[in-house]
Coordinates of C-alpha atoms in Angstrom, one line a residue:
M1 CA 0.0 0.0 0.0
N2 CA 2.0 2.9 -1.3
D3 CA 1.4 6.6 -0.3
R4 CA -0.6 7.3 -3.5
L5 CA -3.0 4.5 -3.0
L6 CA -3.6 5.3 0.7
K7 CA -4.0 9.0 -0.1
T8 CA -6.7 8.1 -2.6
L9 CA -8.6 5.9 -0.1
K10 CA -8.3 8.6 2.5
G11 CA -9.7 11.1 0.0
I12 CA -12.7 8.9 -0.7
T13 CA -13.5 8.4 3.0
N14 CA -12.6 11.8 4.4
G15 CA -9.6 10.4 6.2
H16 CA -11.0 7.1 7.3
A17 CA -8.3 4.9 5.9
R18 CA -5.4 3.5 8.0
A19 CA -2.3 1.4 7.3
S20 CA -0.3 1.4 10.6
Q21 CA 1.1 -2.0 11.6
A22 CA -1.1 -2.0 14.7
D23 CA -4.3 -1.5 12.5
L24 CA -3.2 -4.1 10.0
L25 CA -2.4 -6.6 12.7
A26 CA -5.8 -6.1 14.4
Y27 CA -7.7 -7.0 11.2
S28 CA -5.4 -9.8 10.1
Y29 CA -7.5 -12.5 11.7
D30 CA -11.1 -13.2 12.8
G31 CA -12.7 -15.7 15.2
T32 CA -11.2 -18.7 13.5
P33 CA -8.0 -20.2 15.2
G34 CA -5.1 -20.9 12.9
F35 CA -5.8 -18.5 10.1
Q36 CA -4.1 -15.1 9.7
A37 CA -2.9 -12.8 6.9
M38 CA -2.0 -9.1 6.9
P39 CA -4.2 -6.7 4.9
D40 CA -2.6 -3.6 3.2
A41 CA -5.1 -1.1 4.5
V42 CA -8.2 -0.8 6.7
V43 CA -10.9 1.5 5.4
S44 CA -14.2 2.7 7.0
P45 CA -16.6 4.0 4.4
G46 CA -19.5 6.2 5.5
S47 CA -22.0 5.6 2.7
A48 CA -22.9 3.4 -0.3
E49 CA -21.4 6.1 -2.5
E50 CA -18.1 5.8 -0.8
V51 CA -18.2 2.0 -1.0
S52 CA -18.8 2.3 -4.7
E53 CA -15.8 4.7 -5.2
I54 CA -13.6 2.4 -3.2
V55 CA -14.6 -0.7 -5.2
R56 CA -14.1 1.1 -8.5
F57 CA -10.7 2.3 -7.4
C58 CA -9.6 -1.1 -6.0
R59 CA -10.8 -2.8 -9.2
S60 CA -8.8 -0.4 -11.4
E61 CA -5.7 -1.1 -9.2
G62 CA -6.2 -4.8 -8.8
I63 CA -6.6 -4.5 -5.0
P64 CA -8.6 -7.2 -3.2
I65 CA -11.5 -6.2 -0.9
V66 CA -12.5 -8.0 2.2
P67 CA -15.9 -6.8 3.7
R68 CA -15.8 -7.4 7.5
G69 CA -18.4 -7.1 10.3
S70 CA -17.2 -7.7 13.8
G71 CA -14.9 -10.6 12.9
T72 CA -16.8 -13.2 14.9
N73 CA -17.1 -15.7 12.1
L74 CA -15.7 -19.1 12.6
S75 CA -14.7 -20.1 9.0
A76 CA -11.8 -17.7 8.3
G77 CA -14.3 -15.8 6.2
T78 CA -12.8 -12.4 6.8
T79 CA -9.1 -13.2 6.9
P80 CA -7.4 -11.1 4.1
T81 CA -5.6 -14.0 2.6
A82 CA -4.6 -12.0 -0.5
G83 CA -3.9 -8.8 1.3
G84 CA -5.8 -5.8 0.1
V85 CA -8.3 -3.6 1.8
V86 CA -10.4 -4.6 4.7
L87 CA -13.7 -2.7 4.7
L88 CA -15.2 -1.9 8.1
F89 CA -18.8 -0.6 8.6
N90 CA -18.5 1.1 12.0
R91 CA -19.5 4.4 10.3
M92 CA -22.6 2.7 8.7
N93 CA -24.3 1.6 11.9
Q94 CA -27.7 3.2 11.9
I95 CA -31.2 1.7 12.1
L96 CA -32.8 3.8 9.3
E97 CA -36.5 2.9 9.8
I98 CA -38.8 0.6 11.8
D99 CA -41.9 0.3 9.6
E100 CA -44.7 -1.0 11.9
E101 CA -47.2 -0.9 9.1
N102 CA -45.3 -3.2 6.8
L103 CA -43.5 -5.1 9.6
T104 CA -40.0 -4.3 8.3
V105 CA -36.8 -2.7 9.6
T106 CA -34.2 -1.1 7.3
V107 CA -30.7 -1.0 8.6
Q108 CA -27.1 -0.2 7.6
P109 CA -24.7 -3.2 7.7
G110 CA -22.8 -2.1 10.8
V111 CA -25.8 -2.3 13.1
I112 CA -25.1 -4.7 16.0
T113 CA -27.6 -7.6 16.0
K114 CA -28.6 -7.3 19.6
D115 CA -29.2 -3.6 19.3
L116 CA -31.6 -4.3 16.4
I117 CA -33.4 -7.0 18.4
D118 CA -33.8 -4.7 21.4
A119 CA -35.0 -1.8 19.3
V120 CA -37.8 -3.7 17.6
E121 CA -38.8 -5.4 20.8
M122 CA -39.5 -2.0 22.3
R123 CA -42.2 -1.7 19.6
G124 CA -43.7 -5.1 20.4
L125 CA -42.0 -6.6 17.3
F126 CA -39.7 -9.6 16.9
Y127 CA -36.5 -10.2 14.8
P128 CA -35.8 -13.9 15.5
P129 CA -32.3 -14.6 14.2
D130 CA -30.1 -14.7 17.3
P131 CA -26.5 -16.0 16.7
S132 CA -24.6 -16.6 19.9
S133 CA -22.4 -13.6 19.0
M134 CA -25.3 -11.3 18.7
K135 CA -24.0 -8.8 21.3
I136 CA -21.1 -8.0 19.0
S137 CA -21.9 -9.4 15.5
T138 CA -23.3 -7.1 12.9
I139 CA -26.3 -7.4 10.6
G140 CA -24.1 -7.1 7.5
G141 CA -21.9 -10.0 8.8
N142 CA -25.0 -12.1 9.6
I143 CA -26.4 -11.6 6.1
S144 CA -23.0 -12.4 4.5
E145 CA -22.7 -15.6 6.4
N146 CA -26.4 -16.4 6.6
S147 CA -26.1 -16.8 10.3
G148 CA -28.3 -19.1 12.4
G149 CA -28.9 -19.1 16.1
L150 CA -30.7 -20.7 19.0
R151 CA -34.2 -19.9 17.5
G152 CA -33.4 -21.3 14.1
L153 CA -35.5 -24.5 14.6
K154 CA -38.8 -22.7 14.8
Y155 CA -38.1 -19.4 13.1
G156 CA -35.4 -20.1 10.5
V157 CA -32.1 -18.3 9.8
T158 CA -31.1 -14.9 8.6
K159 CA -32.0 -15.5 4.9
D160 CA -35.6 -16.1 6.0
Y161 CA -35.8 -12.4 7.1
V162 CA -33.9 -10.6 4.4
L163 CA -36.5 -8.9 2.1
G164 CA -34.3 -6.6 0.2
L165 CA -30.7 -5.4 -0.1
E166 CA -28.7 -2.5 -1.4
A167 CA -25.3 -3.7 -2.6
V168 CA -22.2 -2.5 -4.4
M169 CA -21.2 -5.0 -7.1
P170 CA -17.6 -5.8 -8.0
D171 CA -17.7 -3.2 -10.9
G172 CA -18.7 -0.5 -8.4
S173 CA -22.3 -0.3 -9.6
V174 CA -25.0 -0.1 -6.9
I175 CA -28.1 -2.3 -7.1
K176 CA -31.2 -2.7 -5.0
T177 CA -33.0 -6.0 -4.7
G178 CA -36.4 -6.9 -3.2
G179 CA -38.1 -4.5 -0.9
K180 CA -41.0 -4.2 1.6
L181 CA -42.8 -7.0 -0.2
A182 CA -44.5 -10.2 1.0
K183 CA -44.2 -11.4 -2.6
D184 CA -41.7 -10.6 -5.4
V185 CA -40.8 -13.0 -8.2
A186 CA -39.5 -10.4 -10.6
G187 CA -36.4 -12.1 -12.2
Y188 CA -33.7 -14.0 -10.4
D189 CA -33.7 -13.8 -6.6
L190 CA -30.6 -11.6 -6.2
T191 CA -31.4 -11.0 -2.5
K192 CA -31.0 -14.7 -1.8
L193 CA -27.9 -14.9 -4.0
L194 CA -26.1 -12.2 -2.1
T195 CA -27.3 -13.6 1.3
G196 CA -24.7 -16.1 2.4
A197 CA -22.3 -15.2 -0.4
E198 CA -19.6 -14.4 2.3
G199 CA -18.7 -11.1 0.6
T200 CA -17.5 -12.8 -2.6
L201 CA -20.1 -11.3 -4.9
G202 CA -20.5 -7.7 -3.6
V203 CA -20.7 -5.4 -0.6
I204 CA -23.9 -5.1 1.3
T205 CA -24.6 -1.5 2.2
E206 CA -28.3 -1.6 3.4
A207 CA -30.8 -4.3 4.3
T208 CA -34.6 -4.4 4.7
L209 CA -35.5 -7.1 7.1
K210 CA -38.8 -8.8 8.0
L211 CA -40.3 -8.5 11.5
I212 CA -43.0 -10.5 13.1
P213 CA -45.2 -9.9 16.1
M214 CA -43.7 -10.6 19.5
P215 CA -44.9 -13.9 21.0
S216 CA -47.2 -13.3 23.9
S217 CA -45.8 -16.0 26.2
K218 CA -42.6 -17.8 26.7
K219 CA -41.4 -20.6 29.0
T220 CA -38.0 -22.3 29.4
M221 CA -37.2 -25.8 30.7
L222 CA -34.0 -27.7 31.6
A223 CA -33.9 -31.5 31.1
Q224 CA -31.1 -33.6 32.6
F225 CA -30.0 -37.0 31.3
A226 CA -27.6 -39.7 32.5
A227 CA -26.5 -40.5 28.9
M228 CA -25.9 -38.5 25.8
D229 CA -27.9 -40.9 23.6
Q230 CA -31.0 -40.4 25.8
A231 CA -30.9 -36.6 25.2
A232 CA -30.4 -37.1 21.5
E233 CA -33.3 -39.5 21.3
A234 CA -35.5 -37.1 23.2
V235 CA -34.8 -34.5 20.6
S236 CA -35.9 -36.8 17.8
A237 CA -39.0 -37.8 19.9
I238 CA -40.0 -34.2 20.4
I239 CA -39.9 -33.4 16.7
E240 CA -41.6 -36.7 15.9
N241 CA -44.5 -35.6 18.1
R242 CA -45.0 -32.6 15.8
I243 CA -43.7 -30.1 18.4
I244 CA -41.4 -27.4 17.1
P245 CA -39.9 -25.5 20.1
A246 CA -38.5 -22.0 19.8
T247 CA -35.2 -23.4 21.1
L248 CA -34.0 -27.0 21.6
E249 CA -30.3 -26.9 22.6
F250 CA -28.0 -29.7 23.7
M251 CA -24.8 -29.7 25.8
D252 CA -22.6 -32.7 26.8
R253 CA -21.0 -33.2 30.2
A254 CA -17.7 -31.5 29.4
T255 CA -19.5 -28.5 28.0
I256 CA -21.8 -28.3 31.0
R257 CA -18.9 -28.3 33.4
A258 CA -17.0 -25.6 31.5
V259 CA -20.0 -23.4 31.2
E260 CA -21.0 -23.7 34.8
D261 CA -17.4 -22.8 35.9
F262 CA -17.6 -19.8 33.6
A263 CA -21.1 -18.5 34.0
K264 CA -22.1 -19.9 37.4
V265 CA -25.8 -20.2 36.8
G266 CA -26.4 -23.5 38.6
L267 CA -26.1 -26.0 35.7
P268 CA -26.2 -29.6 37.0
L269 CA -22.7 -31.0 37.1
E270 CA -23.9 -34.6 37.6
A271 CA -25.7 -34.7 34.3
E272 CA -24.1 -36.5 31.3
A273 CA -26.1 -34.3 28.9
I274 CA -28.8 -31.6 29.2
L275 CA -31.4 -30.1 26.9
L276 CA -32.4 -26.5 27.1
I277 CA -35.9 -26.1 25.8
E278 CA -37.8 -22.9 25.2
Q279 CA -41.3 -22.5 23.7
D280 CA -43.2 -19.3 22.9
G281 CA -46.6 -18.4 21.5
A282 CA -50.1 -18.3 22.9
E283 CA -50.0 -19.1 26.6
A284 CA -52.3 -22.1 26.5
A285 CA -50.4 -23.7 23.7
V286 CA -47.1 -23.1 25.3
N287 CA -48.3 -24.7 28.6
D288 CA -49.6 -27.7 26.7
E289 CA -46.5 -28.2 24.7
M290 CA -44.1 -27.8 27.6
K291 CA -46.1 -30.4 29.5
L292 CA -45.9 -32.8 26.6
M293 CA -42.1 -32.2 26.1
K294 CA -41.5 -32.8 29.8
E295 CA -43.3 -36.2 29.5
I296 CA -41.3 -37.0 26.4
C297 CA -38.0 -36.2 28.1
E298 CA -38.9 -38.3 31.1
K299 CA -39.9 -41.2 28.9
Q300 CA -36.5 -41.0 27.2
G301 CA -34.7 -41.3 30.5
A302 CA -34.4 -37.7 31.9
F303 CA -33.9 -37.9 35.6
S304 CA -34.9 -34.3 36.1
V305 CA -37.0 -31.9 34.1
E306 CA -37.6 -28.5 35.6
L307 CA -39.3 -25.3 34.3
A308 CA -37.5 -22.0 35.0
K309 CA -39.5 -20.3 37.8
T310 CA -38.6 -16.7 36.8
A311 CA -37.7 -14.7 33.7
E312 CA -34.3 -14.2 35.2
E313 CA -33.7 -17.9 35.7
A314 CA -34.8 -18.5 32.1
N315 CA -32.5 -15.8 30.8
N316 CA -29.6 -17.3 32.8
L317 CA -30.1 -20.6 31.1
M318 CA -30.0 -19.2 27.6
T319 CA -27.1 -17.0 28.5
A320 CA -25.2 -20.0 29.7
R321 CA -25.8 -21.8 26.4
R322 CA -24.6 -18.7 24.5
S323 CA -21.4 -18.6 26.5
A324 CA -20.4 -22.2 25.6
L325 CA -17.6 -21.2 23.2
S326 CA -16.2 -18.6 25.7
A327 CA -16.3 -21.1 28.5
L328 CA -14.5 -23.9 26.5
A329 CA -11.9 -21.4 25.2
R330 CA -10.6 -21.0 28.8
L331 CA -9.6 -24.7 29.0
K332 CA -6.7 -24.8 26.4
P333 CA -4.9 -22.2 24.2
T334 CA -6.8 -23.2 21.0
T335 CA -10.5 -23.8 20.6
I336 CA -11.9 -25.1 17.3
L337 CA -15.7 -24.9 17.0
E338 CA -17.3 -26.6 14.0
D339 CA -20.9 -27.0 12.9
A340 CA -21.5 -30.3 11.2
T341 CA -25.2 -30.6 10.5
V342 CA -27.4 -33.6 9.9
P343 CA -31.1 -34.3 9.5
R344 CA -33.0 -34.1 12.8
S345 CA -33.6 -37.8 12.8
K346 CA -29.8 -38.5 12.7
V347 CA -28.8 -36.4 15.7
A348 CA -28.4 -39.4 18.0
E349 CA -26.3 -41.2 15.4
M350 CA -24.1 -38.2 14.8
V351 CA -23.5 -37.5 18.5
E352 CA -22.4 -41.1 18.9
A353 CA -20.1 -40.9 15.8
I354 CA -18.4 -37.7 17.2
T355 CA -17.7 -39.5 20.5
K356 CA -16.1 -42.5 18.7
I357 CA -14.1 -40.3 16.3
A358 CA -12.7 -38.2 19.1
A359 CA -11.6 -41.4 21.0
K360 CA -10.1 -42.9 17.8
H361 CA -7.9 -39.8 17.2
Q362 CA -7.2 -39.2 20.9
V363 CA -8.4 -35.6 20.9
T364 CA -10.8 -33.8 23.3
I365 CA -14.1 -32.9 21.6
C366 CA -17.0 -31.3 23.5
T367 CA -20.3 -31.3 21.8
F368 CA -23.2 -28.8 22.1
G369 CA -25.4 -27.0 19.6
H370 CA -28.8 -26.6 18.1
A371 CA -29.9 -30.2 18.4
G372 CA -33.5 -29.4 17.3
D373 CA -32.4 -28.6 13.7
G374 CA -29.5 -31.0 13.6
N375 CA -26.8 -28.3 13.8
L376 CA -24.2 -29.7 16.2
H377 CA -21.1 -27.9 17.3
P378 CA -18.3 -30.5 18.0
T379 CA -15.6 -28.3 19.6
C380 CA -12.0 -29.4 20.0
I381 CA -10.0 -27.9 22.8
T382 CA -6.3 -28.3 21.9
D383 CA -3.0 -26.4 21.5
A384 CA -2.0 -25.2 18.0
R385 CA 1.6 -25.2 19.1
N386 CA 1.5 -29.0 19.3
T387 CA 1.9 -29.9 15.6
E388 CA 1.4 -33.6 16.0
E389 CA -1.9 -33.1 17.9
M390 CA -3.1 -30.6 15.4
H391 CA -2.7 -33.2 12.6
R392 CA -4.9 -35.6 14.7
V393 CA -7.5 -32.8 15.2
E394 CA -7.6 -32.2 11.4
A395 CA -8.1 -35.9 10.8
A396 CA -10.8 -36.1 13.3
F397 CA -12.8 -33.2 11.8
E398 CA -12.4 -34.7 8.3
E399 CA -14.0 -37.8 9.6
I400 CA -16.8 -35.8 11.3
F401 CA -17.5 -34.0 8.1
K402 CA -17.6 -37.2 6.1
E403 CA -19.9 -38.8 8.6
A404 CA -22.2 -35.8 8.5
I405 CA -22.4 -36.0 4.7
R406 CA -23.0 -39.8 4.9
L407 CA -25.9 -39.2 7.1
G408 CA -27.4 -36.8 4.6
G409 CA -26.0 -33.7 6.3
T410 CA -23.5 -30.9 5.4
I411 CA -20.1 -29.6 6.4
T412 CA -21.6 -26.3 7.7
G413 CA -25.1 -25.4 8.9
E414 CA -24.4 -21.7 9.8
H415 CA -20.7 -20.8 10.0
G416 CA -20.1 -20.6 6.3
V417 CA -17.3 -22.0 4.2
G418 CA -14.7 -19.2 4.2
E419 CA -11.2 -20.4 3.7
M420 CA -11.3 -23.0 6.4
K421 CA -13.9 -25.4 4.8
A422 CA -13.1 -24.7 1.2
P423 CA -11.1 -27.9 0.8
Y424 CA -14.1 -29.9 1.9
L425 CA -16.8 -28.2 -0.1
E426 CA -16.6 -30.5 -3.1
W427 CA -17.4 -33.5 -0.8
K428 CA -20.9 -31.9 -0.3
L429 CA -21.6 -30.3 -3.7
G430 CA -19.6 -32.5 -6.1
A431 CA -17.5 -31.1 -9.0
S432 CA -20.5 -30.0 -11.0
G433 CA -22.0 -28.1 -8.1
I434 CA -18.7 -26.3 -7.5
N435 CA -18.4 -25.5 -11.2
V436 CA -21.9 -23.8 -11.2
M437 CA -20.9 -21.6 -8.3
K438 CA -17.6 -20.7 -9.9
L439 CA -19.4 -19.6 -13.0
I440 CA -21.5 -17.2 -11.0
K441 CA -18.5 -15.8 -9.2
Q442 CA -16.5 -15.4 -12.5
S443 CA -19.5 -13.7 -14.2
L444 CA -20.0 -11.1 -11.4
D445 CA -16.4 -10.7 -10.3
P446 CA -14.1 -11.5 -13.3
D447 CA -11.1 -9.8 -11.6
N448 CA -11.6 -11.8 -8.4
I449 CA -11.2 -8.8 -6.1
M450 CA -14.1 -9.6 -3.8
N451 CA -12.9 -11.6 -0.8
P452 CA -10.7 -13.9 -2.8
N453 CA -9.7 -17.4 -1.8
K454 CA -13.0 -17.9 0.1
I455 CA -15.5 -20.7 -0.5
F456 CA -13.5 -22.2 -3.4
G457 CA -10.0 -21.4 -2.0
K458 CA -6.8 -21.2 -4.0
S459 CA -5.4 -24.6 -3.0
E460 CA -6.0 -27.6 -0.9
K461 CA -4.5 -25.9 2.1
K462 CA -6.1 -26.7 5.4
R463 CA -5.7 -25.2 8.8
V464 CA -2.4 -23.7 9.6
V465 CA -0.8 -25.7 12.4
V466 CA 1.0 -22.7 13.9
G467 CA -1.3 -21.0 16.3
R468 CA -1.6 -17.3 17.0

């Protein structure tokens, strides 16, 4: 990044471009252990017009662009592997409109997810997507990764709430897709194409999101099991009985102990596994379904099933689940959280497979996740400085991904592909599927400046075995 290039970027953004070593180092990695690369500049645009100018300039100079939210992603999706400019959206962080008549909210990409949720709830409205990182993740990042969350089982994921986008394309043109519409089938669905594209097809500068009415009642329950397979079977039985809880979360014994030591909310240390169950809706229906789910859990072997007695107790339970990654990260220097996902009916089989694979490769894997939608988070606690162990960790996760695919699942349910899972993507999609995706990328971004080396990758390189 020479003086001429940096001066131009500063001119476009009224001085909001930096290239000090401290700034470059701070944005050389994200939430994914083992992946790091230095950018050449960090730039904070203040408008779609500034983003457009930056993209046009970078394209003319052959400079890669990496759009970045808060850097909480877990697939190395915002590591600047080819250098270039990291785009930050801290200056584009406004909730532009809450439209109660159309049940929509329009936001800039830098809005923090939890701030949006709180703002609409003050109006009696509900934005369901709730990734565990929602207190720091941004809406732009959520859309780029198509983030999930604890409420995904009942309410779906981010893509189910994105009605329209404003985006800057790789040639610098600005497009608008969708809008405040319940129906819109005019041409290709560009909104869905850009959602989950991980910043490889354009830069999101504004989003119109769907809201729904706030549920009138909510209850939370904790079920304790003496065996992991009992908890997994209870998940399948709940779904089989045509009950779709708002939240149906699973934690194994190691995760329970780590979370309780971290959050101190009174989780049962004697349980081999727990289910955190939440249901919302009309009060009578919630009461009926919670009663039935309690009976199902007991039938599957739960030795304790208790309803949260207060809103504070319920909130503590959900907060404990959201803190699982932070809790496990305290145990060893390196924490690798994955999200192998299988059909709901295969949860028990997948949990058993993860346990056997961890034992085979002699690595420590704790498992928790969104069991109700089959999205499990096998999490390895290790030390990246131990090269030999890291090779065993990689081998274990390769087996886990293969087993998920064998069971009809996928290599990622909500974290995205990024750089980390690019070597495994063909296992899921096949060569023909990869080729279709590459044709889309090449058509929209022929110069490959938008977040290069993500999704497809540039090689078969896997996780770096030298930790940071």
